mmCIF file with all atom_site columns, C-alpha atoms in Angstrom:
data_model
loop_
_atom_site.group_PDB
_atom_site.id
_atom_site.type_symbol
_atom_site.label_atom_id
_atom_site.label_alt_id
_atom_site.label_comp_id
_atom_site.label_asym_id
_atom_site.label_entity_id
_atom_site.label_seq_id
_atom_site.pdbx_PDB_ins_code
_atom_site.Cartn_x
_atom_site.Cartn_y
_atom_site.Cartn_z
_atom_site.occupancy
_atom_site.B_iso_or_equiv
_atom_site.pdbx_formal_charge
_atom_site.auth_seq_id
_atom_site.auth_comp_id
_atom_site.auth_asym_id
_atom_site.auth_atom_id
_atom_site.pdbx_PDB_model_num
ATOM 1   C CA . UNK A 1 1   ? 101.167 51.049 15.642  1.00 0.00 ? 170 UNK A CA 1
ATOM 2   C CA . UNK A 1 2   ? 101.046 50.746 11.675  1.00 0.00 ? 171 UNK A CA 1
ATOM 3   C CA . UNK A 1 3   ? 97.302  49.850 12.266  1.00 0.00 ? 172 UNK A CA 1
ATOM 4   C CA . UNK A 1 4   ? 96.944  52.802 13.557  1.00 0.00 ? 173 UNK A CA 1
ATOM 5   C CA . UNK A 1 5   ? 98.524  55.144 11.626  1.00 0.00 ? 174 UNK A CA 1
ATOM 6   C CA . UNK A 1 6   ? 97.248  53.387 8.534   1.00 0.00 ? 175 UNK A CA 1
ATOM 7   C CA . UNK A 1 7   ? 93.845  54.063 9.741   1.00 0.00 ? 176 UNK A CA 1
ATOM 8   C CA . UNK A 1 8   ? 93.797  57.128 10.655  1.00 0.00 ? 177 UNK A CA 1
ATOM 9   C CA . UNK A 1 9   ? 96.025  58.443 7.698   1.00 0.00 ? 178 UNK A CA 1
ATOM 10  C CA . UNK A 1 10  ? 93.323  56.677 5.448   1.00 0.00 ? 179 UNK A CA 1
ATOM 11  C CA . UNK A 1 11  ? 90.343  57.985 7.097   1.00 0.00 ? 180 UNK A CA 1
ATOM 12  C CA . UNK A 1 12  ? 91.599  61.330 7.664   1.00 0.00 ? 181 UNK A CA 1
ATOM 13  C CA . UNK A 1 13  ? 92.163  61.498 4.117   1.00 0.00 ? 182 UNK A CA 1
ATOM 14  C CA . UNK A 1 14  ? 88.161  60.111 3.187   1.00 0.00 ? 183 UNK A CA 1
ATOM 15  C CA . UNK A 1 15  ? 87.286  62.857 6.096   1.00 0.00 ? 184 UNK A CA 1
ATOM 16  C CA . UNK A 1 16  ? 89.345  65.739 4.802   1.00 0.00 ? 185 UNK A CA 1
ATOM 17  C CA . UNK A 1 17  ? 87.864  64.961 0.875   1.00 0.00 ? 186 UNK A CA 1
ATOM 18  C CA . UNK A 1 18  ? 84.161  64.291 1.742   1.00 0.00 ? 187 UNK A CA 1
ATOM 19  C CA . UNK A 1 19  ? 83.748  66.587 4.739   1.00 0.00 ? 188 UNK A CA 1
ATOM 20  C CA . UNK A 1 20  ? 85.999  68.840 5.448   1.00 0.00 ? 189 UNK A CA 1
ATOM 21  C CA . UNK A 1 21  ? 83.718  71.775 3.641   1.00 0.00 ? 190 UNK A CA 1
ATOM 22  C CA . UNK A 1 22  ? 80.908  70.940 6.520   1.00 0.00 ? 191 UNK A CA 1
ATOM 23  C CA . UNK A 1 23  ? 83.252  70.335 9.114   1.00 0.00 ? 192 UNK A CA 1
ATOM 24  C CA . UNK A 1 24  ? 84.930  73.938 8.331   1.00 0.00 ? 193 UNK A CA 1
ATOM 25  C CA . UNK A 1 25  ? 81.755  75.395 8.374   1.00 0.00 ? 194 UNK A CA 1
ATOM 26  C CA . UNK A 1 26  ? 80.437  74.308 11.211  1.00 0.00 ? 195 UNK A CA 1
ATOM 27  C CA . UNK A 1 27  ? 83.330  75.036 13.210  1.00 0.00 ? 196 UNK A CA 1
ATOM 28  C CA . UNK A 1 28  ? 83.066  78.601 11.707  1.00 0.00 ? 197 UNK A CA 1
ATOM 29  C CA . UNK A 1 29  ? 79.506  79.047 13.379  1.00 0.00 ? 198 UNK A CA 1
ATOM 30  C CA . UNK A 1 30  ? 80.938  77.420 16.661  1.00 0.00 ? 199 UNK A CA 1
ATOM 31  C CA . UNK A 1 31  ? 83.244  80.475 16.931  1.00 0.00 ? 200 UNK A CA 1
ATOM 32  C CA . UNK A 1 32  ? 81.069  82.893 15.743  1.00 0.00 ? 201 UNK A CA 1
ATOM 33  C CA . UNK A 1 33  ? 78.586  81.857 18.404  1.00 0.00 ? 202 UNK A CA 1
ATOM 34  C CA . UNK A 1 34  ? 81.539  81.916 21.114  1.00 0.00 ? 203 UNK A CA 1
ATOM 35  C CA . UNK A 1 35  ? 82.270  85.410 20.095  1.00 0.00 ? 204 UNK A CA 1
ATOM 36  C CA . UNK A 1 36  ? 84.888  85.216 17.692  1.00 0.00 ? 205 UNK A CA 1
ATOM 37  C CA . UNK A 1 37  ? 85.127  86.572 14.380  1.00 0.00 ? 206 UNK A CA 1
ATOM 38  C CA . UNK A 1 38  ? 87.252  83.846 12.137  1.00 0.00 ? 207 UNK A CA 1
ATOM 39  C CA . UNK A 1 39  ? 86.867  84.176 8.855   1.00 0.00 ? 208 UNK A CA 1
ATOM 40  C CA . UNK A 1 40  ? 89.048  81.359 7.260   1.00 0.00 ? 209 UNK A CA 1
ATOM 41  C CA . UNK A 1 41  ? 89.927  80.999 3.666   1.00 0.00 ? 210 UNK A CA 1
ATOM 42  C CA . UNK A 1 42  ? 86.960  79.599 1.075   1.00 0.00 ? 211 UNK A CA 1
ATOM 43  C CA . UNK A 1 43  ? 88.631  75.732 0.464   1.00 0.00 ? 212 UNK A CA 1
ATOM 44  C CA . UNK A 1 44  ? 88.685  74.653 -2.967  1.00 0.00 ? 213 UNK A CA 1
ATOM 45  C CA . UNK A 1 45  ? 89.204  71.296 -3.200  1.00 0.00 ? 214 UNK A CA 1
ATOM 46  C CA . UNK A 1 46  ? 87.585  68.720 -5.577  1.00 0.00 ? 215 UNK A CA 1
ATOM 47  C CA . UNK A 1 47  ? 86.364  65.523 -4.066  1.00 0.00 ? 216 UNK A CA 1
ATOM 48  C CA . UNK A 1 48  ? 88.708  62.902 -6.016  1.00 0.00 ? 217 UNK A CA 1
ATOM 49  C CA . UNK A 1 49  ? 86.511  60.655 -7.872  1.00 0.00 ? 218 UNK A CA 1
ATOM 50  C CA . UNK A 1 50  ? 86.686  56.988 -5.952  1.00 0.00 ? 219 UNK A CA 1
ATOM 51  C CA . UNK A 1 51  ? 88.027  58.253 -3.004  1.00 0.00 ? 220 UNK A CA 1
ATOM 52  C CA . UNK A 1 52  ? 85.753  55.654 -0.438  1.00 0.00 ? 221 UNK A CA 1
ATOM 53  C CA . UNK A 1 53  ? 86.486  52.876 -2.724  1.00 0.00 ? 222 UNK A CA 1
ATOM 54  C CA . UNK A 1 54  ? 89.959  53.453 -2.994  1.00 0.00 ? 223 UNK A CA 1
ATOM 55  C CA . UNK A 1 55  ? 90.078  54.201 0.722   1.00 0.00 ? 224 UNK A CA 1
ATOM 56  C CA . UNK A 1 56  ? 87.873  51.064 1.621   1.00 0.00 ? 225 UNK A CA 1
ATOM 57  C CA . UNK A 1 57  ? 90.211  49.030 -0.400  1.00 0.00 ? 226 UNK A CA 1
ATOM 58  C CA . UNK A 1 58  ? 93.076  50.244 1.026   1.00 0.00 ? 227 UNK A CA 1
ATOM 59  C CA . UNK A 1 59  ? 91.752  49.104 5.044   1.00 0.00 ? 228 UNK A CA 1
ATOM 60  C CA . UNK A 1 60  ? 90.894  45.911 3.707   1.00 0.00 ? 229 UNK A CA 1
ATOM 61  C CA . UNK A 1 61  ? 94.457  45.253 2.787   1.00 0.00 ? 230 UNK A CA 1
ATOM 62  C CA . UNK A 1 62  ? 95.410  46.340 5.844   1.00 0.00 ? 231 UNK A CA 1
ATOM 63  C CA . UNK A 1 63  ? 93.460  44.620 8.066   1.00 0.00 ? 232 UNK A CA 1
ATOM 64  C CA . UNK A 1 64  ? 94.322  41.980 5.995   1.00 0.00 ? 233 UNK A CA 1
ATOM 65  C CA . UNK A 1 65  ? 97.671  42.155 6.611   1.00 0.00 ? 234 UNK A CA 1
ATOM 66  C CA . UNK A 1 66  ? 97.032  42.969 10.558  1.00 0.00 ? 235 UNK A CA 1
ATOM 67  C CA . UNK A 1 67  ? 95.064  40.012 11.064  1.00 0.00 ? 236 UNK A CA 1
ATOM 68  C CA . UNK A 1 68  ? 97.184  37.764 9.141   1.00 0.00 ? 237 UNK A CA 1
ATOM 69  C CA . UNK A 1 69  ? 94.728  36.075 6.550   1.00 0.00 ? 238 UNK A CA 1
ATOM 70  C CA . UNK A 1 70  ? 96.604  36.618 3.762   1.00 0.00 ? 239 UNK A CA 1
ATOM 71  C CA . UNK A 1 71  ? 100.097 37.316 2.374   1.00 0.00 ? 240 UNK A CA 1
ATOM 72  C CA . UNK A 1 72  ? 101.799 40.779 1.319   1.00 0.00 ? 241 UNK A CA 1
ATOM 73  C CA . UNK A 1 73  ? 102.162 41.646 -1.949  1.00 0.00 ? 242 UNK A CA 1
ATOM 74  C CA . UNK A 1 74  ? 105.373 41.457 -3.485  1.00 0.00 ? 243 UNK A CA 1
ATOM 75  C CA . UNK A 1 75  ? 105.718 44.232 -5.079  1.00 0.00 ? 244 UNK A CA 1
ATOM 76  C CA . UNK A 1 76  ? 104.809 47.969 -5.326  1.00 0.00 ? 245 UNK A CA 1
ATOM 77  C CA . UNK A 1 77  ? 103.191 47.882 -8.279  1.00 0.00 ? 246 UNK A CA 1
ATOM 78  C CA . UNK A 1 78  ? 100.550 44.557 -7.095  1.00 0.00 ? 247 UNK A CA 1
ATOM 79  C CA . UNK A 1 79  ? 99.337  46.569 -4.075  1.00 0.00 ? 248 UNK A CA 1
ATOM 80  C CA . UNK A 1 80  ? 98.940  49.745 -6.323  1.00 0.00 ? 249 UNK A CA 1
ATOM 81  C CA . UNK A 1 81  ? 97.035  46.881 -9.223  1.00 0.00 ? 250 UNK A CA 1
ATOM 82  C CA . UNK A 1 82  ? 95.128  45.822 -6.093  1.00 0.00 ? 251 UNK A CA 1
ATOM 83  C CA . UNK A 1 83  ? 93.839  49.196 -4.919  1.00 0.00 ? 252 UNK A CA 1
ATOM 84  C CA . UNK A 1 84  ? 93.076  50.744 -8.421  1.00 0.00 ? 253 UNK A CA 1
ATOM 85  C CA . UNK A 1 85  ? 91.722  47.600 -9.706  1.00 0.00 ? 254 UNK A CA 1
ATOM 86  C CA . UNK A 1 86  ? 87.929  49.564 -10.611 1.00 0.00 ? 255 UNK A CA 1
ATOM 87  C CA . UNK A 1 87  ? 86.337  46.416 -12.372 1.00 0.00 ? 256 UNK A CA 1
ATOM 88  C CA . UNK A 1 88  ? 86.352  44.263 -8.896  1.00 0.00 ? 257 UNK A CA 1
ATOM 89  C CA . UNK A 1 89  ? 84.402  46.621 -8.011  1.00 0.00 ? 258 UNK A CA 1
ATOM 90  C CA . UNK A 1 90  ? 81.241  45.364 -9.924  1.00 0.00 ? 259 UNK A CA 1
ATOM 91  C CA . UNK A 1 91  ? 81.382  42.343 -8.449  1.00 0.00 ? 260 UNK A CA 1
ATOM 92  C CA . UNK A 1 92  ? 81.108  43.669 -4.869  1.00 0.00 ? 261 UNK A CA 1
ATOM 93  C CA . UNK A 1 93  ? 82.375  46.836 -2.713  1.00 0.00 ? 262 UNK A CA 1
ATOM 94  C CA . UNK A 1 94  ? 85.486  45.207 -1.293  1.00 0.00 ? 263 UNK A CA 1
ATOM 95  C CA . UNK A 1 95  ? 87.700  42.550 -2.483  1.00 0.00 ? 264 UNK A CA 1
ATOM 96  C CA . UNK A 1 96  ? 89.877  40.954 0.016   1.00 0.00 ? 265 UNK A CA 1
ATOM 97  C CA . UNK A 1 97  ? 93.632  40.468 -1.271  1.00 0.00 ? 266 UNK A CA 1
ATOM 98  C CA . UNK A 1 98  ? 93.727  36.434 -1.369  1.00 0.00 ? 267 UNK A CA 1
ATOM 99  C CA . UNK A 1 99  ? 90.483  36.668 -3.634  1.00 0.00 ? 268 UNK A CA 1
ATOM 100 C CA . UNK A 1 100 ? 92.193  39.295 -6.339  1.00 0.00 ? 269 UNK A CA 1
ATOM 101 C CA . UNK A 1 101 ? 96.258  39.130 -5.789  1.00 0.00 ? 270 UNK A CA 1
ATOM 102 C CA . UNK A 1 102 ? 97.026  35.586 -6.940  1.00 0.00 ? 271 UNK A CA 1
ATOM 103 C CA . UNK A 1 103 ? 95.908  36.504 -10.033 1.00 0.00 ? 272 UNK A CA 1
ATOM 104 C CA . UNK A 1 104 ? 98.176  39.412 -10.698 1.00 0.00 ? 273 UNK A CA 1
ATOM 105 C CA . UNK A 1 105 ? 101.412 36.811 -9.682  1.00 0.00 ? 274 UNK A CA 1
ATOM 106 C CA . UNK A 1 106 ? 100.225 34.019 -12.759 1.00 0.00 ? 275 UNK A CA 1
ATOM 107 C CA . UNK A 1 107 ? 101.418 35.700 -15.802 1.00 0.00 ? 276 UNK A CA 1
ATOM 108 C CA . UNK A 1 108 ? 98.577  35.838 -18.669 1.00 0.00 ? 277 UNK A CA 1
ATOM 109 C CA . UNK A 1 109 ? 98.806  36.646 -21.931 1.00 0.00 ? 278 UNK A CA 1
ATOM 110 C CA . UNK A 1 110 ? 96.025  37.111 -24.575 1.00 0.00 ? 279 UNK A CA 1
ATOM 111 C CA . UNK A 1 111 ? 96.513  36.339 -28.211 1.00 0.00 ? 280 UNK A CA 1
ATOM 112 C CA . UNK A 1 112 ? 94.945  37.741 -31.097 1.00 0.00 ? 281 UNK A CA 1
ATOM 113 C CA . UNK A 1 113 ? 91.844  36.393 -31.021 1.00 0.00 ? 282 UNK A CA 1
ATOM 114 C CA . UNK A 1 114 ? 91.443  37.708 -27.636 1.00 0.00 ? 283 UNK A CA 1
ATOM 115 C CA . UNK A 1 115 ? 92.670  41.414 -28.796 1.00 0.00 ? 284 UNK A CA 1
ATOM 116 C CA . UNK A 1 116 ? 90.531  41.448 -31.279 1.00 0.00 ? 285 UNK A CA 1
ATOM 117 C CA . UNK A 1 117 ? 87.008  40.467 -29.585 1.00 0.00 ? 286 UNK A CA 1
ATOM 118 C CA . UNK A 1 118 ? 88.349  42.957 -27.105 1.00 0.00 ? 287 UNK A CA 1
ATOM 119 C CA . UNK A 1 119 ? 88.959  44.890 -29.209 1.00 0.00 ? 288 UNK A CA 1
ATOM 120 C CA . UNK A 1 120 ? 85.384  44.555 -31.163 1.00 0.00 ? 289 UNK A CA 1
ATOM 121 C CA . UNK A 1 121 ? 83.624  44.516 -27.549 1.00 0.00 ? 290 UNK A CA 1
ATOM 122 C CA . UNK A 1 122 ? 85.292  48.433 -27.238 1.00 0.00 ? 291 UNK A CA 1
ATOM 123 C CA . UNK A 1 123 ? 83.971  49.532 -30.268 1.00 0.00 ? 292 UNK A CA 1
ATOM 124 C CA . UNK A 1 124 ? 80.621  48.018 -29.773 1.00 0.00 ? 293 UNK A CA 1
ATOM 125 C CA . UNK A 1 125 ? 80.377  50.012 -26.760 1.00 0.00 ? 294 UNK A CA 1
ATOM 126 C CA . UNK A 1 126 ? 81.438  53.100 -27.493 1.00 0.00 ? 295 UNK A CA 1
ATOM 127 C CA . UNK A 1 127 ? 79.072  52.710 -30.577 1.00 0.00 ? 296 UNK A CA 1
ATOM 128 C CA . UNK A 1 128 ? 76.497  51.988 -28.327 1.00 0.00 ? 297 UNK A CA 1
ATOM 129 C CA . UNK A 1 129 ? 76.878  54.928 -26.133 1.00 0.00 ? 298 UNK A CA 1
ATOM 130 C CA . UNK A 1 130 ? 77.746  57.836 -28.200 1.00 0.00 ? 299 UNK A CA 1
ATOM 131 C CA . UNK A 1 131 ? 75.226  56.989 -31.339 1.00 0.00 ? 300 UNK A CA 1
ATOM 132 C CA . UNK A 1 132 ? 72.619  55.080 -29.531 1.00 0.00 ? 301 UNK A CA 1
ATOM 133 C CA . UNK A 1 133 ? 72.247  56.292 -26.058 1.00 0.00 ? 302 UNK A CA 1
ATOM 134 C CA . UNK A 1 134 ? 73.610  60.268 -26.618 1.00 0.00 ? 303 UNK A CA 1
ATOM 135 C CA . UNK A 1 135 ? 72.134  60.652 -29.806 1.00 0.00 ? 304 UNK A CA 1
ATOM 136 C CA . UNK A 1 136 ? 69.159  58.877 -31.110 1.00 0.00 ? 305 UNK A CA 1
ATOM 137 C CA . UNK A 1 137 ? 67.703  57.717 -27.358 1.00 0.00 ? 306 UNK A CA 1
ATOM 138 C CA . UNK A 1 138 ? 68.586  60.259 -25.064 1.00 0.00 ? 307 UNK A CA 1
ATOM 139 C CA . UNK A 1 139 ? 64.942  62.472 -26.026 1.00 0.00 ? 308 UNK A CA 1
ATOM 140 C CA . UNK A 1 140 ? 63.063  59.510 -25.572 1.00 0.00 ? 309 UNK A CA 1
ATOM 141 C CA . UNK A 1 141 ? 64.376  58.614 -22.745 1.00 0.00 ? 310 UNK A CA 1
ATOM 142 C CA . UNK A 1 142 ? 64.239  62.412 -21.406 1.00 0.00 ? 311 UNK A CA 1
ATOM 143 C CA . UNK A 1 143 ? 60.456  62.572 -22.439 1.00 0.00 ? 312 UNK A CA 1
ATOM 144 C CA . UNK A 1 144 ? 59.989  59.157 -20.237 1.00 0.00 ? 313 UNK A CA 1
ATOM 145 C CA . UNK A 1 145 ? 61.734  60.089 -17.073 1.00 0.00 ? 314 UNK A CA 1
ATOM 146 C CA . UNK A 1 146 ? 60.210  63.885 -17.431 1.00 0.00 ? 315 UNK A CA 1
#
């Protein structure tokens, strides 16, 4: 019964964000041709950015959990560092929990030298994207693609 719910709570979220405009709108024109005159309200809703990764994410847990090939979380705060986790997603669309979570139980900590090369890596970047890419490239780059 959780399965259930989870899904369809999940899904009718991804459905409600993504397509609920078209859905709306064709179910406008079904009435109209019926006969009806149903004007509803113009929605205004903003399609949250992420919203089929985080839902994707969220179903693989889960069905995780349904199927019973992995462990729950322990706390609150892993499952939410388990769905939000964005850089997993470079590696590929969906991470299953025993792949990520034992990660976030083993407590890390980085030292200086670590802060500071991240540190460095940050700067590089931004560097990179605001002076080299926004600035001095992006007519090149324009004229190319054009």
């Amino acid at each position: 019964m959780l399965l259930v719910i989870s899904l369809i709570g999940n899904l009718g979220i991804l459905v409600f964000f993504k397509y609920g405009t078209f859905l709306l709108e064709n179910f406008t024109t079904l009435i109209k041709v019926i006969g009806m005159n149903y004007q509803p309200a113009k929605p205004n809703v903003i399609l949250p950015a992420g919203i089929s990764f985080y839902t994707f994410t969220t179903l693989c847990y889960t069905v995780n959990m349904y199927k019973k090939k992995s462990e729950p979380v322990k706390s609150l705060l892993d499952f939410s560092l388990f769905v939000t986790f964005f850089p997993h997603f470079v590696a590929r669309p969906i991470v299953r929990p025993p792949q990520l979570v034992p990660q976030f139980e083993s407590p890390s900590t980085a030292n200086k030298k670590q802060l500071m090369q991240g540190l460095f890596l940050i700067t590089l970047g931004m560097f990179m994207k605001v002076v080299l890419a926004d600035s001095m490239l992006a007519e090149p780059v324009n004229t190319v693609f054009n």
